[in-house]
Short mmCIF file of C-alpha atoms and ligand atoms in Angstrom, two decimals:
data_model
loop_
_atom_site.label_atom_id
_atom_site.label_comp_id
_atom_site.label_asym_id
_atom_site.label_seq_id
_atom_site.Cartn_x
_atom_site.Cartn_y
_atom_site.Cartn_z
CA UNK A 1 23.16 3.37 30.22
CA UNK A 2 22.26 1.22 27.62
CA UNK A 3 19.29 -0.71 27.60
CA UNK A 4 18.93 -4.32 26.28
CA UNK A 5 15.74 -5.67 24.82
CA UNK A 6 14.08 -8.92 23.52
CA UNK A 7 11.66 -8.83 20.13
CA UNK A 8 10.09 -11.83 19.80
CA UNK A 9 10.16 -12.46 15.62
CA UNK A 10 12.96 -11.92 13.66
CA UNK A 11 11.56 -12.70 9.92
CA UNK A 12 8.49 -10.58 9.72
CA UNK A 13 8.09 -7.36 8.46
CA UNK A 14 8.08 -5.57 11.69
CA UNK A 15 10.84 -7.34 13.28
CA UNK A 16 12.96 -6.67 10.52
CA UNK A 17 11.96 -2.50 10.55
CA UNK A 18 13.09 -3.07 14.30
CA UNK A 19 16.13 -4.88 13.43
CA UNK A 20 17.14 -1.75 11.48
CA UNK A 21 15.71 0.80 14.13
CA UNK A 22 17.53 -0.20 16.61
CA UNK A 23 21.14 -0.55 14.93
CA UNK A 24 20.24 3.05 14.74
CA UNK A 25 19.71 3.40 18.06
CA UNK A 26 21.39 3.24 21.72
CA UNK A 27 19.58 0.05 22.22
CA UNK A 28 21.26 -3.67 22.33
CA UNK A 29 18.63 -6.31 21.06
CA UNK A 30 18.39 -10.35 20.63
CA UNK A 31 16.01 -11.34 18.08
CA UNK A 32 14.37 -14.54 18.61
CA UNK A 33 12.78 -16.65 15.87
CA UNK A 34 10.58 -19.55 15.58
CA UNK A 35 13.06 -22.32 16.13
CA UNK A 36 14.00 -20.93 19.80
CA UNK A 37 10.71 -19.69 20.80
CA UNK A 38 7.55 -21.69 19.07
CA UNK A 39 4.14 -19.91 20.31
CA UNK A 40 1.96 -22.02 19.02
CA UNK A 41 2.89 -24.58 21.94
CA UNK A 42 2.22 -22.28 24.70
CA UNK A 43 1.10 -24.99 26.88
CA UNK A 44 4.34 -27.41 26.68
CA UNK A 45 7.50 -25.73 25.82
CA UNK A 46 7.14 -22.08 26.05
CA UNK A 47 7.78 -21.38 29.47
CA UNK A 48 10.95 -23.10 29.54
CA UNK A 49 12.06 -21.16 26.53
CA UNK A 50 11.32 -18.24 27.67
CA UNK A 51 13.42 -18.80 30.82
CA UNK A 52 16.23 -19.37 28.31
CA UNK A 53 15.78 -15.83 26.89
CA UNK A 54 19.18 -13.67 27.68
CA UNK A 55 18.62 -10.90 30.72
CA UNK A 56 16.66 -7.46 29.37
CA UNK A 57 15.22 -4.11 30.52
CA UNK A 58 11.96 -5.26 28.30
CA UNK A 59 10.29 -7.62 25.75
CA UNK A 60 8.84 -6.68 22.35
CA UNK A 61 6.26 -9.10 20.98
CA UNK A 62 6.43 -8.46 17.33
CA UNK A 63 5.54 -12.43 15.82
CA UNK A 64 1.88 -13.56 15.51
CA UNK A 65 -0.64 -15.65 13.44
CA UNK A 66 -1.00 -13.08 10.47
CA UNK A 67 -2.99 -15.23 8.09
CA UNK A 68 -5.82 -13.64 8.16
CA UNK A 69 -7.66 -16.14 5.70
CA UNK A 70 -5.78 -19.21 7.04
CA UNK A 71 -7.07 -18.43 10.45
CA UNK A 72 -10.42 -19.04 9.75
CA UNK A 73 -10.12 -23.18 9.07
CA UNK A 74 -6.55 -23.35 11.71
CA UNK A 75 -8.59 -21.34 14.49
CA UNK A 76 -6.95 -23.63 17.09
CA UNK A 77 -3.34 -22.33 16.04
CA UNK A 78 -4.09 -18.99 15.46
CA UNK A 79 -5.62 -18.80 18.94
CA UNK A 80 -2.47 -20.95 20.34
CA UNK A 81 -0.12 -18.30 19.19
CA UNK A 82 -2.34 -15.07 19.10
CA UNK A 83 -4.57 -15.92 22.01
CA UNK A 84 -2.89 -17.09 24.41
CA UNK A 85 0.86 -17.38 24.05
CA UNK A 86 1.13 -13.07 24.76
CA UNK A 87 -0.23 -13.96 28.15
CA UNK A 88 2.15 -16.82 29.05
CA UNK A 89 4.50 -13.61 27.42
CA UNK A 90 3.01 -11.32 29.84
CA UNK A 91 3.01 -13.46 32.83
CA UNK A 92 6.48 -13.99 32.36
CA UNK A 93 7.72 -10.32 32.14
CA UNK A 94 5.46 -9.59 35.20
CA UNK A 95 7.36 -12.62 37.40
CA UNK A 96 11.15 -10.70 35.50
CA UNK A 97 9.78 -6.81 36.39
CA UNK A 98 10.15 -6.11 32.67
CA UNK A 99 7.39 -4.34 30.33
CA UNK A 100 6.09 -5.62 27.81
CA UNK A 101 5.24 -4.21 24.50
CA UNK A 102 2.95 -5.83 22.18
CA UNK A 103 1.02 -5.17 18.44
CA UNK A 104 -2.61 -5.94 17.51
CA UNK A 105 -4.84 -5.23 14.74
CA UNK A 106 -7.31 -2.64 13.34
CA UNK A 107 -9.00 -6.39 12.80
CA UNK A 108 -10.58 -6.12 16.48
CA UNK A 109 -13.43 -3.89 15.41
CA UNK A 110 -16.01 -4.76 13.47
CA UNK A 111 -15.54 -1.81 10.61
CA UNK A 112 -19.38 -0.31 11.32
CA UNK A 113 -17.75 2.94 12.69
CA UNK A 114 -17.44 6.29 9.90
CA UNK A 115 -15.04 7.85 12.28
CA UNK A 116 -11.26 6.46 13.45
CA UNK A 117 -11.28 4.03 15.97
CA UNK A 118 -10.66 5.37 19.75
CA UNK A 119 -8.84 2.57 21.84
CA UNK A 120 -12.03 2.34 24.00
CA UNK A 121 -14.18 2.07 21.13
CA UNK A 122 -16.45 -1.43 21.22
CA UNK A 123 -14.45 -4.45 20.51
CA UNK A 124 -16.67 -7.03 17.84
CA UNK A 125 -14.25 -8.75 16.10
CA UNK A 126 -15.92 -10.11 12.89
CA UNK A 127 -13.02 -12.79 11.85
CA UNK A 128 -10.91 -15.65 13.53
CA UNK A 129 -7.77 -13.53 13.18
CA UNK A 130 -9.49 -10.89 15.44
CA UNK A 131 -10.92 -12.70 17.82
CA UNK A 132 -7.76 -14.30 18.63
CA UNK A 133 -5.53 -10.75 18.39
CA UNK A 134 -8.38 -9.70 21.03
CA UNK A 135 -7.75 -12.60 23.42
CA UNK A 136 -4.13 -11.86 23.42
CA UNK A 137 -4.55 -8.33 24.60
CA UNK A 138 -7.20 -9.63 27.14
CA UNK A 139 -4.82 -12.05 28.02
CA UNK A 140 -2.14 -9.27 28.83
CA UNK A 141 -4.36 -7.02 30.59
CA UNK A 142 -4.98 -9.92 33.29
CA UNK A 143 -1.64 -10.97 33.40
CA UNK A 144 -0.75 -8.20 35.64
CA UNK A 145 2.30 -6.61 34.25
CA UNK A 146 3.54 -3.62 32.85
CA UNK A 147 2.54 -3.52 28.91
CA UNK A 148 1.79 -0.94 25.90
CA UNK A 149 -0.40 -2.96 23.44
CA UNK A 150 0.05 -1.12 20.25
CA UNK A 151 -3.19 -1.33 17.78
CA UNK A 152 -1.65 -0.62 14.10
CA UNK A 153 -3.25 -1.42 10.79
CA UNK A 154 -2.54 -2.09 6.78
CA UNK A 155 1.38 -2.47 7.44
CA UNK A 156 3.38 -2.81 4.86
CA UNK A 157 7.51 -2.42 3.89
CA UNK A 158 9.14 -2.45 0.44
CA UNK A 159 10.39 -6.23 0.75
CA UNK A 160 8.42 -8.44 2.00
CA UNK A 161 4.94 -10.01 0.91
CA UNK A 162 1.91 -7.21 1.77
CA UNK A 163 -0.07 -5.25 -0.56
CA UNK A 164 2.28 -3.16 -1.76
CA UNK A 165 4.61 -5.64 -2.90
CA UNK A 166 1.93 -7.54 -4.20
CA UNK A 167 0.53 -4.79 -6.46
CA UNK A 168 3.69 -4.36 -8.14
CA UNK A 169 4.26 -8.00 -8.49
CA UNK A 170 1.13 -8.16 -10.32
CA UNK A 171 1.57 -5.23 -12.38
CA UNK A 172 4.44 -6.77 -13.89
CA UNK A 173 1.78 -9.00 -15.39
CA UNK A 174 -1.18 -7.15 -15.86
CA UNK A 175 -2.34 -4.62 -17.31
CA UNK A 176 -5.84 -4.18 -15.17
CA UNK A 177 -6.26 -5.31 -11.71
CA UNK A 178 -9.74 -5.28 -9.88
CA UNK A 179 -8.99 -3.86 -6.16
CA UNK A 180 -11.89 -4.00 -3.59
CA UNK A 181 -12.66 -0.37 -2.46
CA UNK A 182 -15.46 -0.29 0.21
CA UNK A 183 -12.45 -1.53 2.47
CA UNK A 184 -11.26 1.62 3.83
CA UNK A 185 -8.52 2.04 6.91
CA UNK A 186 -4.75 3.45 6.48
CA UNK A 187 -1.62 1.76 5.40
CA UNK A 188 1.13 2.23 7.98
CA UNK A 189 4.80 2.18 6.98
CA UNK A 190 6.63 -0.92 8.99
CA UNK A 191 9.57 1.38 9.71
CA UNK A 192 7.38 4.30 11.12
CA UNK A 193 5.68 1.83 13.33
CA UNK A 194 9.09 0.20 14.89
CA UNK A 195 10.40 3.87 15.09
CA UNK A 196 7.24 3.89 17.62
CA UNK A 197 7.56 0.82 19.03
CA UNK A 198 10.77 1.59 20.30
CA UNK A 199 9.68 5.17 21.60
CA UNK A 200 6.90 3.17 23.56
CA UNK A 201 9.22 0.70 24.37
CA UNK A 202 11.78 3.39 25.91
CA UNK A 203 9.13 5.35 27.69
CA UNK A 204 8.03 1.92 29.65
CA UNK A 205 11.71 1.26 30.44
CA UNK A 206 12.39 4.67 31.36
CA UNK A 207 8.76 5.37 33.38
CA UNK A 208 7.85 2.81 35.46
CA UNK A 209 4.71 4.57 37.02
CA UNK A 210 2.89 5.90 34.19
CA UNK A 211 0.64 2.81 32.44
CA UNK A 212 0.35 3.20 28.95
CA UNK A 213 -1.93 0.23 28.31
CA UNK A 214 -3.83 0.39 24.59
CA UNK A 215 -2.74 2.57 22.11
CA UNK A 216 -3.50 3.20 18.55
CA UNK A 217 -0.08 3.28 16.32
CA UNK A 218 -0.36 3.60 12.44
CA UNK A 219 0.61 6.49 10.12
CA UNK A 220 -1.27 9.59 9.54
CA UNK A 221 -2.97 10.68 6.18
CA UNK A 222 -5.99 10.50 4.49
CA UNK A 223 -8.28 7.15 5.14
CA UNK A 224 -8.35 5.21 1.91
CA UNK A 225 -9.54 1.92 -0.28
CA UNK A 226 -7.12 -0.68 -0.90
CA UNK A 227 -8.39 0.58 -4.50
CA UNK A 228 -7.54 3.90 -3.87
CA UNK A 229 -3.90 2.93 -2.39
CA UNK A 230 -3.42 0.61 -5.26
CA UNK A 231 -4.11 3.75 -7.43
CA UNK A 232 -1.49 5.83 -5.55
CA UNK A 233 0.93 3.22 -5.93
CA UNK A 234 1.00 2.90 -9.60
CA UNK A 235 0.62 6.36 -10.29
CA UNK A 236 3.86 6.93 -8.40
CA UNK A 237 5.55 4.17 -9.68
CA UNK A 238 4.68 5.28 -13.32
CA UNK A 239 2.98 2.17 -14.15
CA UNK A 240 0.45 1.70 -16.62
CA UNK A 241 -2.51 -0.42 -15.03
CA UNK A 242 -6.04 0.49 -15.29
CA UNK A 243 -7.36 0.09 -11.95
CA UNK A 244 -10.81 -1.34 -11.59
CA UNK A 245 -12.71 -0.78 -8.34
CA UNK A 246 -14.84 -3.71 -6.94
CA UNK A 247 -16.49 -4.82 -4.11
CA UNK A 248 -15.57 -7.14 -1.34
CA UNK A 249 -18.85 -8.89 -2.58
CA UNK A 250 -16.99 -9.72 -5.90
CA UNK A 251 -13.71 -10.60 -4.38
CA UNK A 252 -14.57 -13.55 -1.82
CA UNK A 253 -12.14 -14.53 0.45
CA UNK A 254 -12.21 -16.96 3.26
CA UNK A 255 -12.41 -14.40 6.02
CA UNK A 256 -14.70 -11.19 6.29
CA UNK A 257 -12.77 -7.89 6.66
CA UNK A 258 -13.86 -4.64 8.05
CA UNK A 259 -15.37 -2.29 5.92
CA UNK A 260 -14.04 0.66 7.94
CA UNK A 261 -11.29 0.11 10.27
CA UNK A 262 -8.73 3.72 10.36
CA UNK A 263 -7.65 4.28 14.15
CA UNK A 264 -7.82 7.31 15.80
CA UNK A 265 -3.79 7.90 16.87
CA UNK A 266 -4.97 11.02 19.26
CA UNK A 267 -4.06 9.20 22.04
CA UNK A 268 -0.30 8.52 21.02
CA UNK A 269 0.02 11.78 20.08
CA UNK A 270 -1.03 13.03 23.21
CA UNK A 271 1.62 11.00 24.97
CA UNK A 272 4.69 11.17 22.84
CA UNK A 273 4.10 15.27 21.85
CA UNK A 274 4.04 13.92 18.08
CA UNK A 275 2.70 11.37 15.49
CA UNK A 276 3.68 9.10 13.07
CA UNK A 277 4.27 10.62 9.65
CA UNK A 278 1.31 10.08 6.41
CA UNK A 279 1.30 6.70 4.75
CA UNK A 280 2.19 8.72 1.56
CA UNK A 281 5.77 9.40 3.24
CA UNK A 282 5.63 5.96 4.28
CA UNK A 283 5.10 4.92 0.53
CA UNK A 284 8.11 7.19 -0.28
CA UNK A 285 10.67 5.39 2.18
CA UNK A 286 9.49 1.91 1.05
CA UNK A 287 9.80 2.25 -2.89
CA UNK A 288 13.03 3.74 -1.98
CA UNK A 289 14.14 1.05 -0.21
CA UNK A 290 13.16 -0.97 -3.55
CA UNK A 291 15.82 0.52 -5.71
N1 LIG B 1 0.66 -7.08 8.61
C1 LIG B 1 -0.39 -6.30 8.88
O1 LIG B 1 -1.04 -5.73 7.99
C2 LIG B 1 -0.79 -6.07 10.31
C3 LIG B 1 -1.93 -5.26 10.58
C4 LIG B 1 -2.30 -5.05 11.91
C5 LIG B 1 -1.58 -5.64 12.94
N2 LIG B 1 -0.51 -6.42 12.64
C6 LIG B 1 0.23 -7.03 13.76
O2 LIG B 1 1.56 -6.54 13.70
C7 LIG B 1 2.46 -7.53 14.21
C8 LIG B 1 3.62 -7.72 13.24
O3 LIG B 1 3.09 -8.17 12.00
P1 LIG B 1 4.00 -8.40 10.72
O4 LIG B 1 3.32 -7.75 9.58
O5 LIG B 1 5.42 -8.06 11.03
O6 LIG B 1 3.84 -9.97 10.56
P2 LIG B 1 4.53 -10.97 9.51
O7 LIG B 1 5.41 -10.24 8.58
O8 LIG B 1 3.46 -11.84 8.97
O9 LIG B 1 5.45 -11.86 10.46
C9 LIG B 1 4.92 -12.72 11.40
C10 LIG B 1 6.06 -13.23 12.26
O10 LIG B 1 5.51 -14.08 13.26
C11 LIG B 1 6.28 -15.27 13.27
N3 LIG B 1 5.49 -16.41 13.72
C12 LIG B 1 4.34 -16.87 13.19
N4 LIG B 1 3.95 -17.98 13.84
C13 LIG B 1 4.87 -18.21 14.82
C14 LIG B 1 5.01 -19.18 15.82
N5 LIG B 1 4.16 -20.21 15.95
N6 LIG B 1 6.08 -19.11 16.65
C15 LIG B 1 6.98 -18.11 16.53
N7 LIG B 1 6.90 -17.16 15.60
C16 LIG B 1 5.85 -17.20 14.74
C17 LIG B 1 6.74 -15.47 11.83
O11 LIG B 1 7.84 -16.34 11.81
P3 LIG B 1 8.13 -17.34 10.56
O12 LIG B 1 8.88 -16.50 9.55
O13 LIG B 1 8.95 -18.42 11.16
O14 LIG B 1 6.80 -17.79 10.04
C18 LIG B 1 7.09 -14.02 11.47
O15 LIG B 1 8.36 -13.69 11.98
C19 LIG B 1 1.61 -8.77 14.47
O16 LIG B 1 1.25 -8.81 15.83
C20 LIG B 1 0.35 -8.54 13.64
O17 LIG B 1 -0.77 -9.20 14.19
C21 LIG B 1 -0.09 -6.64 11.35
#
């Protein structure tokens, strides 16, 4: 039997892996963007649009407040769509019997850890971004219903605006960039995440007694700077640009990041019997998906 599903998102980077993913796949799928589902009114008309959504074995909430430096001044939005709207979400697939399967963010901790991340680890979010990301997955947790809320971190694809992209914009440029390194975590490729999503999503669909609750979803590999991936990046591109390491000190942005925030993926390992592939294979499919 084929199983039908609604991801709420269709324009971001993870939607569209999905979008892909699943035209691979035996699933059916209805993508829903902005103008049919708006989460940052969770209070007015999201309920009634989400009694609009077609029929389905199970709900993917791929769209969120992703500016991490916007969210600091537009907490109130942020919050709106990150905070609380999942648990409207939630509430909602708990009242259909459907799972739900949901991302957050690496950006819940508050990077003082040297090892990976367990799911149980201390929650101490140390920007607006992550403290609204945590209240959606509290919000979940008390709604009641089936969920898998899938922690992943650094994602990026070859298309659309992330660091990757952004390095080799700038390198078209420049000929020396300064890249902060005492930022360390590990990039995850957006189409080895929705290849996971959907394996979470299928095991919720297909299991209906086994709670899968938090679990950590990025690629494997070594943990790295955002120097140290910038490096990687031009050296396989061939590109000539001096890279110059900094600190976060020297590159100021509106809101604080992590200075350590890898995840340990033991846990989804454990369940599915195997992990994601290494961020450098990642890399690979991405710059091919450039040419
Ligand atoms: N990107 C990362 O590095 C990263 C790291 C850790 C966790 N995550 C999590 O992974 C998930 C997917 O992220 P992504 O990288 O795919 O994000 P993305 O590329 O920034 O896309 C965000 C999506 O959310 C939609 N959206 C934003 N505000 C909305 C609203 N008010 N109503 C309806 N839709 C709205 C956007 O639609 P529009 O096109 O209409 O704006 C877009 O489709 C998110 O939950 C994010 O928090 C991401």
């Amino acid at each position: 039997m084929s199983h039908h599903i609604v991801v709420i998102g269709k324009t971001g980077q993870l939607a569209q892996a999905l979008q892909k993913e699943i035209g691979r796949s035996s699933l059916t799928a209805n993508f829903i963007d902005r103008k049919s589902l708006d989460l940052s009114a969770p209070e007015t008309s999201l309920n009634s649009a989400l009694r609009k959504l077609p029929k389905c074995h199970a709900v993917i909430l791929a769209a969120a407040y992703t500016a991490v430096d916007k969210a600091e001044n537009q907490q109130e939005k942020a919050m709106a769509v990150n905070g609380r709207a999942p648990g409207l979400i939630a509430a909602f697939c708990k009242e259909q019997d459907i799972p739900l399967v949901h991302i957050s963010t690496d950006y819940v901790f508050n990077g003082q850890a040297r090892k990976p991340y367990k799911e149980t680890h201390q929650i101490a979010p140390i920007n607006a971004y992550g403290r609204t990301k945590r209240a959606g997955e509290v919000a979940i947790e008390l709604s009641g219903c089936r969920y898998a809320i899938l922690r992943t971190s650094w994602v990026f694809d070859g298309h659309n605006k992330n660091f990757l992209t952004t390095m080799l914009k700038l390198a078209q440029t420049h000929k020396t960039l300064s890249v902060v390194n005492d930022q360390l975590g590990r990039p995850t490729y957006a189409g080895h995440l929705a290849k996971a999503v959907l394996k979470v999503t299928n095991e919720l669909i297909a299991n209906t007694k086994e709670p899968i609750g938090i679990v950590n979803v990025t690629n494997t590999g070594p943990i790295i700077s955002w120097a140290e991936f910038a490096k990687v990046i031009f050296s396989d591109q061939n590109l000539d640009v001096k890279v110059v390491e900094i600190s976060s000190l020297e590159y100021s942005t509106p809101a604080k990041r992590p200075a350590y925030s890898a995840l340990d993926t033991r846990k989804f390992e454990t369940l599915f019997a195997s992990n994601l592939p290494s961020w450098q294979a990642g890399l690979k499919v991405a710059l091919a998906e450039r040419r």
